[in-house]
Amino acid sequence: MIQIDFADARPIYKQLIEEIKMLMVTNEVKNGDRLPSVRDLANQLEVNPNTIQRAYRELEHAGFIQTVPGKGSFASGRKEVVKARKKELVKELEKVIEHLWICEVSDEEIMEIVNKMSERKHK
Amino acid sequence: MIQIDFADARPIYKQLIEEIKMLMVTNEVKNGDRLPSVRDLANQLEVNPNTIQRAYRELEHAGFIQTVPGKGSFASGRKEVVKARKKELVKELEKVIEHLWICEVSDEEIMEIVNKMSERKHK
Amino acid sequence: MIQIDFADARPIYKQLIEEIKMLMVTNEVKNGDRLPSVRDLANQLEVNPNTIQRAYRELEHAGFIQTVPGKGSFASGRKEVVKARKKELVKELEKVIEHLWICEVSDEEIMEIVNKMSERKHK
Amino acid sequence: MIQIDFADARPIYKQLIEEIKMLMVTNEVKNGDRLPSVRDLANQLEVNPNTIQRAYRELEHAGFIQTVPGKGSFASGRKEVVKARKKELVKELEKVIEHLWICEVSDEEIMEIVNKMSERKHK
DNA sequence: GTGGTCTAGACCACG
DNA sequence: GTGGTCTAGACCACT
């Protein structure tokens, strides 16, 4: 279910964090679901267990999962994830648009891109 | 003219690359303009000459500047920079929008964000 | 396996790039093989780690190796290396032949040189 | 008549040497012809006079021109130039072919390239 | 352990 | 003066 890309510039643990958040946002991992154990995931992805542990640790720190020693890690609070993610994305969107303006791309052109994407989606 | 932020997570040489590209996009540095010498810029920014050189080297490799040993480095190909940057940004825009959809943000909401930014800009 | 020549006019990092490409072309280094670590190779060749790293960096940039921070550098894309090298060589061949023509060397004479080399090889 | 390319990786003085040798081989500059003065050529090419002087110095050292102080530089001995150049080129040809073999390019393929070039020339 | 970045400072080739 | 290469050695992030 989770895939990492060794060619990606981002470190593996950050890729993991993003992937797991994504699974929660898309509801593929629901509230209370148990995540794979550190060892299993490490074996499956051929990655150092420390790397998995670091991803889980940061996810727990951010409140997205809960780790119960001896039992495993459990997903928590989809709503919060979505809300936080949305905030991040809106910020990113604003940044991208500002940079597009600098490249002499008009609002109309931006709108057009959004519209085209929307049409493609609804087909 | 060029500024770097030592607190920034990005390495200095990447900041430099971005800054210089930006100067070319905004036409503050025009085609054929001579960039500061490696040593001068290093002194001015209080950075090691090697770091400047790496930025210049990568910019040349990407075709954005042209460096002549013994003479200096010269800006080239503004159009290409703008074009490449725009392509990057559109790709980013599409990625952000797709992620917003996943977070159940509608096209209308996205449009509204763009509109609000546009209004703020024109004030 | 890799050797450099300090007396060579070419910079060390370029020699390294050529050597490694050659190892890939001759299939002594196969797809997915791990290259020596930056530090190991630096020790072995009695060269500064920075120099090795520069060679690796440029090889990665050109798509010939893939480096994963914390894991190492891995060969990739032998076919591409051979293809690129062949293209380079054919271009060089054409250039040399054109220059030979200018020096009033006939096609027949060129053919003869090739034939003689071929005979020598097959002995 | 002489042109240099600032984007070329080779230093300007080497480009000059090549260009002048080429003019002698193609007989555009004949035995005894006077070459432009250092100053004139420097002005014409927008290049530092030292650079021209270095090229002339090395050409004289190799026996391709003769410099008479106060009078100028004069071309000498086309035959020798052609002969030397031919020797260089044959050596290069052999090197290229050997490398092509390594890239699994057969003699037949090489012959074909030569033939095709020959046909193109005679059209 | 791995690679990635950076500094300090040297030497060379080129103009 | 310019850029190009290299060494020595530091610190950091990642596995």
XYZ file of C-alpha atoms (C1' of nucleotides) in Angstrom:
522
model
C 0.000 0.000 0.000
C 2.860 2.323 0.858
C 5.535 2.993 -1.705
C 8.773 4.897 -1.466
C 10.989 6.197 -4.226
C 14.713 5.965 -3.613
C 15.347 8.373 -6.463
C 13.237 11.025 -4.745
C 15.243 13.887 -3.306
C 13.247 13.832 -0.079
C 14.496 11.588 2.688
C 12.701 8.303 3.046
C 11.193 9.090 6.441
C 9.537 12.215 5.041
C 8.155 10.274 2.124
C 6.708 7.816 4.607
C 5.078 10.582 6.615
C 3.494 12.050 3.501
C 2.293 8.648 2.304
C 0.712 7.750 5.612
C -0.974 11.117 5.937
C -2.314 10.646 2.434
C -3.763 7.256 3.335
C -5.558 8.876 6.241
C -6.876 11.754 4.160
C -8.228 9.414 1.487
C -9.788 7.340 4.248
C -7.928 4.200 3.180
C -6.697 4.134 6.738
C -9.560 4.887 9.092
C -9.761 6.120 12.629
C -8.518 3.384 14.962
C -6.966 1.236 12.234
C -3.762 -0.487 13.215
C -0.712 0.457 11.161
C 1.829 -2.238 10.199
C 4.469 -2.883 12.823
C 7.814 -1.170 12.449
C 9.551 -4.451 11.618
C 6.970 -5.615 9.078
C 6.967 -2.339 7.215
C 10.757 -2.224 7.306
C 10.958 -5.708 5.782
C 8.293 -4.984 3.215
C 9.873 -1.744 2.003
C 13.462 -2.962 2.431
C 14.217 -0.008 4.597
C 16.013 0.373 7.896
C 13.635 -0.066 10.880
C 15.058 3.135 12.362
C 13.649 4.994 9.386
C 10.152 3.628 9.934
C 10.395 4.383 13.622
C 11.360 7.949 12.922
C 8.354 8.426 10.639
C 5.986 6.921 13.241
C 7.553 9.024 15.991
C 6.999 12.249 14.066
C 3.473 11.250 13.117
C 2.706 10.578 16.758
C 4.302 13.857 17.783
C 2.031 15.651 15.315
C -0.987 13.813 16.711
C -1.817 11.759 13.634
C -1.214 8.360 15.164
C -1.013 6.878 18.628
C 1.563 4.299 19.584
C 0.813 1.875 22.373
C 3.977 0.054 23.435
C 3.601 -3.679 22.905
C 0.365 -3.293 20.954
C 1.157 -1.239 17.900
C 0.408 2.101 16.243
C -3.118 3.271 15.545
C -4.528 5.952 13.273
C -6.379 8.789 14.911
C -8.397 11.783 13.967
C -8.957 11.996 10.246
C -10.654 15.376 10.554
C -7.616 16.959 12.103
C -5.363 15.611 9.383
C -7.602 16.943 6.649
C -7.886 20.333 8.302
C -4.147 20.689 8.795
C -3.409 19.461 5.300
C -5.886 21.913 3.817
C -4.258 24.799 5.602
C -0.848 23.765 4.312
C -2.156 23.417 0.783
C -3.877 26.794 0.701
C -0.633 28.376 1.801
C 1.220 26.548 -0.938
C -1.402 27.548 -3.475
C -0.962 31.206 -2.607
C 2.787 30.913 -2.923
C 2.595 29.258 -6.320
C 0.172 31.869 -7.623
C 2.367 34.705 -6.463
C 5.293 33.179 -8.293
C 3.190 32.705 -11.400
C 2.370 36.397 -11.336
C 6.061 37.189 -11.334
C 6.396 35.035 -14.452
C 3.804 37.233 -16.113
C 1.062 34.661 -15.941
C -2.285 36.437 -15.611
C -5.147 35.530 -13.274
C -7.163 34.551 -16.335
C -4.537 32.056 -17.403
C -4.492 30.575 -13.901
C -8.278 30.315 -13.855
C -8.152 28.568 -17.200
C -5.742 25.968 -15.875
C -8.038 25.292 -12.922
C -11.071 25.045 -15.228
C -9.364 22.648 -17.601
C -8.353 20.427 -14.729
C -11.894 20.508 -13.435
C -13.337 19.500 -16.804
C -10.881 16.657 -17.139
C -11.834 15.436 -13.684
C -15.567 15.380 -14.350
C -15.215 13.368 -17.544
C 21.105 42.669 -4.841
C 21.402 39.013 -3.918
C 20.534 37.934 -0.415
C 20.791 34.644 1.364
C 19.275 33.433 4.593
C 21.540 31.329 6.772
C 18.524 30.156 8.789
C 16.870 28.752 5.688
C 16.796 24.974 5.506
C 17.834 25.003 1.862
C 21.555 24.927 1.221
C 23.139 28.253 0.374
C 24.081 27.262 -3.149
C 20.468 26.385 -3.921
C 19.260 29.675 -2.499
C 21.761 31.412 -4.750
C 20.538 29.517 -7.799
C 16.950 30.460 -7.028
C 17.841 34.094 -6.349
C 19.767 34.476 -9.559
C 17.072 32.797 -11.609
C 14.591 35.161 -9.989
C 16.703 38.174 -10.930
C 16.663 36.947 -14.499
C 12.911 36.327 -14.472
C 12.202 39.829 -13.161
C 14.635 41.169 -15.735
C 16.781 42.837 -13.097
C 19.613 40.899 -14.666
C 19.390 41.096 -18.435
C 20.766 38.952 -21.191
C 24.503 39.503 -21.487
C 24.863 41.185 -18.104
C 27.955 40.246 -16.195
C 27.351 38.631 -12.825
C 29.573 39.521 -9.875
C 32.825 37.580 -9.829
C 32.979 34.512 -7.637
C 35.293 36.218 -5.176
C 33.355 39.481 -5.028
C 30.050 37.809 -4.353
C 31.709 35.557 -1.785
C 33.064 38.602 0.045
C 29.803 40.488 -0.192
C 27.662 37.627 1.138
C 30.340 36.463 3.577
C 30.263 33.032 2.089
C 33.007 30.769 0.840
C 33.967 31.219 -2.834
C 33.473 27.494 -3.401
C 29.812 27.853 -2.533
C 29.319 30.667 -5.045
C 31.177 28.709 -7.647
C 28.984 25.697 -7.178
C 25.889 27.824 -7.744
C 27.397 29.376 -10.877
C 28.521 25.981 -12.136
C 25.047 24.513 -11.836
C 23.471 27.566 -13.415
C 25.829 27.209 -16.352
C 25.141 23.502 -16.601
C 21.432 24.322 -16.835
C 22.149 26.873 -19.562
C 21.124 29.959 -17.597
C 24.511 31.630 -17.479
C 27.660 31.356 -19.491
C 31.020 31.517 -17.827
C 34.266 32.297 -19.581
C 37.391 31.450 -17.584
C 39.432 34.546 -17.018
C 36.587 36.830 -18.034
C 33.608 36.192 -15.790
C 30.062 34.865 -15.823
C 27.354 36.285 -18.044
C 23.572 35.978 -17.965
C 22.005 34.252 -20.948
C 18.633 33.056 -22.013
C 16.071 34.912 -19.931
C 13.250 33.507 -22.001
C 14.332 29.974 -21.216
C 14.413 30.742 -17.500
C 10.901 32.186 -17.527
C 9.611 29.327 -19.642
C 11.201 26.667 -17.444
C 10.026 28.373 -14.279
C 6.484 28.696 -15.579
C 6.421 25.024 -16.491
C 7.599 24.101 -13.010
C 5.006 26.324 -11.405
C 2.090 25.051 -13.472
C 3.073 21.524 -12.531
C 3.167 22.522 -8.880
C -0.171 24.270 -9.215
C -1.759 21.154 -10.625
C -0.306 19.036 -7.873
C -1.603 21.376 -5.162
C -5.059 21.484 -6.704
C -5.237 17.706 -6.948
C -4.318 17.448 -3.295
C -6.928 20.056 -2.412
C -9.571 17.986 -4.155
C -8.572 15.008 -2.059
C -9.135 17.206 0.993
C -12.653 17.837 -0.295
C -12.034 21.407 -1.302
C -14.263 22.260 -4.245
C -13.230 24.067 -7.424
C -15.420 26.977 -6.359
C -13.492 27.343 -3.124
C -10.216 27.304 -5.051
C -11.502 29.930 -7.486
C -12.520 32.074 -4.580
C -9.028 31.945 -3.122
C -7.554 33.029 -6.454
C -10.090 35.839 -6.780
C -9.438 37.143 -3.296
C -5.714 37.202 -3.961
C -6.301 39.012 -7.213
C -8.419 41.680 -5.530
C -5.818 42.194 -2.836
C -3.147 42.586 -5.505
C -5.014 45.223 -7.465
C -5.681 47.396 -4.439
C 39.436 -1.304 -10.080
C 39.439 2.429 -10.671
C 42.703 4.165 -11.409
C 43.590 7.782 -11.869
C 46.671 9.422 -13.290
C 47.876 12.499 -11.454
C 50.064 13.433 -14.434
C 47.045 13.538 -16.742
C 46.023 17.002 -17.872
C 42.366 16.260 -17.246
C 41.104 17.025 -13.751
C 40.789 14.058 -11.436
C 37.030 14.254 -11.171
C 36.690 14.042 -14.948
C 39.014 11.059 -15.082
C 36.839 9.410 -12.471
C 33.688 10.079 -14.479
C 35.255 8.562 -17.580
C 36.588 5.560 -15.677
C 33.263 4.795 -14.075
C 31.379 5.198 -17.322
C 33.886 2.828 -18.900
C 33.325 0.249 -16.156
C 29.615 0.461 -16.902
C 30.129 0.148 -20.654
C 32.321 -2.940 -20.255
C 29.747 -4.315 -17.838
C 32.314 -4.675 -15.063
C 29.881 -2.619 -13.045
C 26.362 -3.853 -13.617
C 23.006 -2.256 -13.177
C 22.213 -1.964 -9.467
C 25.780 -2.582 -8.304
C 26.874 -0.472 -5.400
C 29.809 1.814 -6.043
C 32.465 2.285 -3.349
C 31.503 4.873 -0.769
C 32.860 8.362 -1.202
C 35.208 7.952 1.741
C 36.453 4.495 0.777
C 37.277 5.471 -2.766
C 38.923 8.647 -1.507
C 41.144 6.614 0.807
C 41.914 4.025 -1.824
C 42.897 6.545 -4.499
C 44.503 8.917 -2.000
C 42.292 11.720 -3.147
C 40.095 14.141 -1.262
C 36.514 12.953 -0.618
C 35.210 16.169 -2.153
C 36.753 15.208 -5.468
C 35.086 11.800 -5.456
C 31.826 13.358 -4.481
C 31.949 15.791 -7.340
C 32.429 12.923 -9.800
C 29.527 10.993 -8.274
C 27.353 14.109 -8.237
C 27.888 14.744 -11.925
C 27.345 11.097 -12.800
C 24.062 11.201 -10.939
C 23.081 14.434 -12.624
C 23.685 12.751 -15.978
C 21.545 9.804 -14.903
C 24.291 7.201 -14.847
C 24.213 6.455 -11.143
C 21.679 6.891 -8.415
C 22.738 7.973 -4.964
C 20.680 7.507 -1.851
C 21.856 9.543 1.141
C 22.774 7.261 3.984
C 22.836 4.199 1.745
C 25.344 4.728 -1.027
C 25.597 5.155 -4.790
C 24.277 2.595 -7.245
C 24.926 2.027 -10.929
C 21.929 2.480 -13.200
C 21.203 2.613 -16.855
C 24.053 0.813 -18.580
C 22.193 0.930 -21.871
C 21.974 4.685 -21.715
C 25.696 4.964 -21.042
C 26.580 2.771 -24.019
C 24.125 4.606 -26.235
C 25.371 8.040 -25.202
C 28.992 6.952 -25.549
C 28.374 5.499 -28.991
C 26.719 8.704 -30.122
C 29.661 10.725 -28.874
C 32.116 8.425 -30.599
C 30.324 8.435 -33.953
C 30.305 12.206 -33.839
C 34.020 12.204 -33.108
C 34.621 9.690 -35.882
C 32.842 11.915 -38.373
C 34.814 14.917 -37.243
C 38.128 13.094 -37.592
C 37.234 11.811 -41.042
C 36.229 15.249 -42.241
C 39.525 16.606 -41.035
C 41.369 13.762 -42.743
C 39.673 14.687 -46.005
C 40.894 18.217 -45.627
C 44.402 16.780 -45.264
C 43.848 15.057 -48.611
C 43.530 11.578 -47.171
C 41.238 9.537 -49.408
C 38.389 7.290 -48.273
C 40.402 4.306 -49.502
C 43.278 5.206 -47.231
C 40.884 5.536 -44.280
C 39.317 2.177 -45.070
C 42.740 0.625 -45.187
C 43.557 1.929 -41.720
C 40.337 0.448 -40.368
C 41.018 -2.876 -42.093
C 44.547 -3.101 -40.771
C 43.318 -2.429 -37.240
C 40.672 -5.091 -37.663
C 43.211 -7.680 -38.821
C 45.504 -6.884 -35.942
C 42.594 -7.299 -33.540
C 41.551 -10.700 -34.832
C 45.029 -12.169 -34.600
C 38.357 34.913 -41.313
C 39.153 33.623 -37.849
C 36.324 33.049 -35.411
C 36.346 32.110 -31.778
C 33.539 30.769 -29.629
C 33.443 32.041 -26.063
C 31.064 29.250 -25.112
C 33.598 26.639 -26.194
C 35.195 24.746 -23.337
C 38.654 25.099 -24.879
C 40.653 28.181 -23.949
C 40.673 30.914 -26.537
C 44.362 30.601 -27.354
C 43.917 26.937 -28.239
C 40.971 27.734 -30.444
C 43.146 30.271 -32.213
C 45.904 27.731 -32.783
C 43.444 25.264 -34.256
C 41.854 27.888 -36.471
C 45.162 29.108 -37.844
C 46.439 25.597 -38.482
C 43.194 24.900 -40.311
C 43.667 27.965 -42.511
C 47.111 26.708 -43.444
C 45.906 23.181 -44.178
C 43.100 24.429 -46.419
C 45.615 26.675 -48.127
C 43.634 29.800 -47.340
C 46.844 31.006 -45.768
C 49.762 30.146 -48.022
C 53.446 29.747 -47.454
C 54.980 33.141 -46.726
C 51.659 34.945 -46.151
C 51.721 37.559 -43.440
C 49.383 36.935 -40.512
C 47.481 39.844 -38.942
C 49.432 41.705 -36.275
C 48.804 40.805 -32.667
C 47.074 44.128 -32.018
C 44.861 44.003 -35.096
C 43.688 40.510 -34.428
C 43.112 41.332 -30.756
C 40.948 44.300 -31.712
C 39.067 42.391 -34.361
C 38.246 39.426 -32.121
C 37.775 41.541 -28.980
C 40.298 39.449 -27.187
C 43.234 40.293 -24.961
C 46.466 40.821 -26.983
C 48.259 38.491 -24.571
C 45.987 35.718 -25.770
C 46.883 36.281 -29.429
C 50.541 36.466 -28.547
C 50.384 33.174 -26.750
C 48.806 31.478 -29.761
C 51.448 32.919 -32.106
C 54.217 31.944 -29.707
C 53.072 28.328 -29.583
C 52.581 28.183 -33.333
C 56.101 29.444 -33.826
C 57.434 26.976 -31.291
C 55.775 24.175 -33.277
C 57.306 25.484 -36.487
C 54.091 26.527 -38.206
C 54.834 30.250 -38.369
C 57.866 32.479 -38.156
C 57.844 35.747 -36.274
C 60.222 38.475 -37.320
C 60.377 41.183 -34.658
C 59.239 44.494 -36.095
C 57.979 42.937 -39.311
C 55.234 40.485 -38.346
C 54.409 36.806 -38.380
C 54.566 34.682 -41.518
C 53.138 31.314 -42.421
C 55.616 28.605 -43.238
C 55.664 25.129 -44.661
C 52.196 23.911 -45.514
C 53.469 20.409 -46.214
C 54.828 20.022 -42.711
C 51.562 21.202 -41.207
C 49.542 18.746 -43.268
C 51.896 15.899 -42.453
C 51.860 16.587 -38.726
C 48.102 17.054 -38.732
C 47.585 13.804 -40.600
C 49.661 11.903 -38.086
C 47.641 13.374 -35.232
C 44.378 12.524 -36.956
C 45.296 8.921 -37.726
C 46.172 8.450 -34.091
C 42.834 9.930 -33.084
C 41.030 7.749 -35.607
C 42.576 4.628 -34.132
C 41.620 5.691 -30.640
C 38.018 6.360 -31.615
C 37.714 3.022 -33.377
C 39.085 1.141 -30.406
C 36.532 2.821 -28.180
C 33.763 2.012 -30.638
C 34.754 -1.647 -30.430
C 34.349 -1.509 -26.687
C 30.828 -0.178 -27.246
C 30.110 -3.275 -29.324
C 30.163 -1.464 -32.630
C 31.383 -3.840 -35.345
C 33.896 -3.054 -38.095
C 31.070 -3.372 -40.603
C 29.095 -0.669 -38.832
C 32.137 1.585 -38.828
C 32.732 0.965 -42.520
C 29.125 1.806 -43.202
C 29.456 5.140 -41.437
C 32.517 5.981 -43.531
C 30.742 4.930 -46.722
C 27.659 6.973 -45.972
C 29.781 10.035 -45.297
C 31.623 9.431 -48.546
C 28.384 9.225 -50.527
C 27.055 12.383 -48.957
C 30.291 14.160 -49.857
C 30.225 13.185 -53.504
C 26.649 14.350 -54.048
C 28.124 3.814 8.570
C 26.297 6.807 4.381
C 26.091 11.152 1.446
C 25.508 16.584 1.542
C 27.144 21.034 2.598
C 30.378 24.314 3.846
C 34.761 26.757 5.162
C 39.616 28.056 4.669
C 43.004 28.408 1.870
C 46.176 26.725 -1.738
C 47.741 26.407 -6.664
C 46.966 26.616 -11.586
C 45.474 28.292 -16.216
C 43.654 32.015 -18.643
C 43.143 36.963 -20.135
C 42.074 40.303 -12.511
C 39.119 35.939 -13.755
C 37.348 31.047 -13.062
C 38.817 25.843 -12.148
C 40.555 22.347 -9.268
C 41.953 20.380 -5.158
C 43.028 19.463 -0.167
C 42.008 19.285 4.766
C 38.798 18.990 7.763
C 34.376 20.338 9.934
C 29.306 19.642 10.845
C 24.829 17.912 9.587
C 21.006 14.739 8.154
C 19.851 10.201 7.135
C 20.003 4.936 7.470
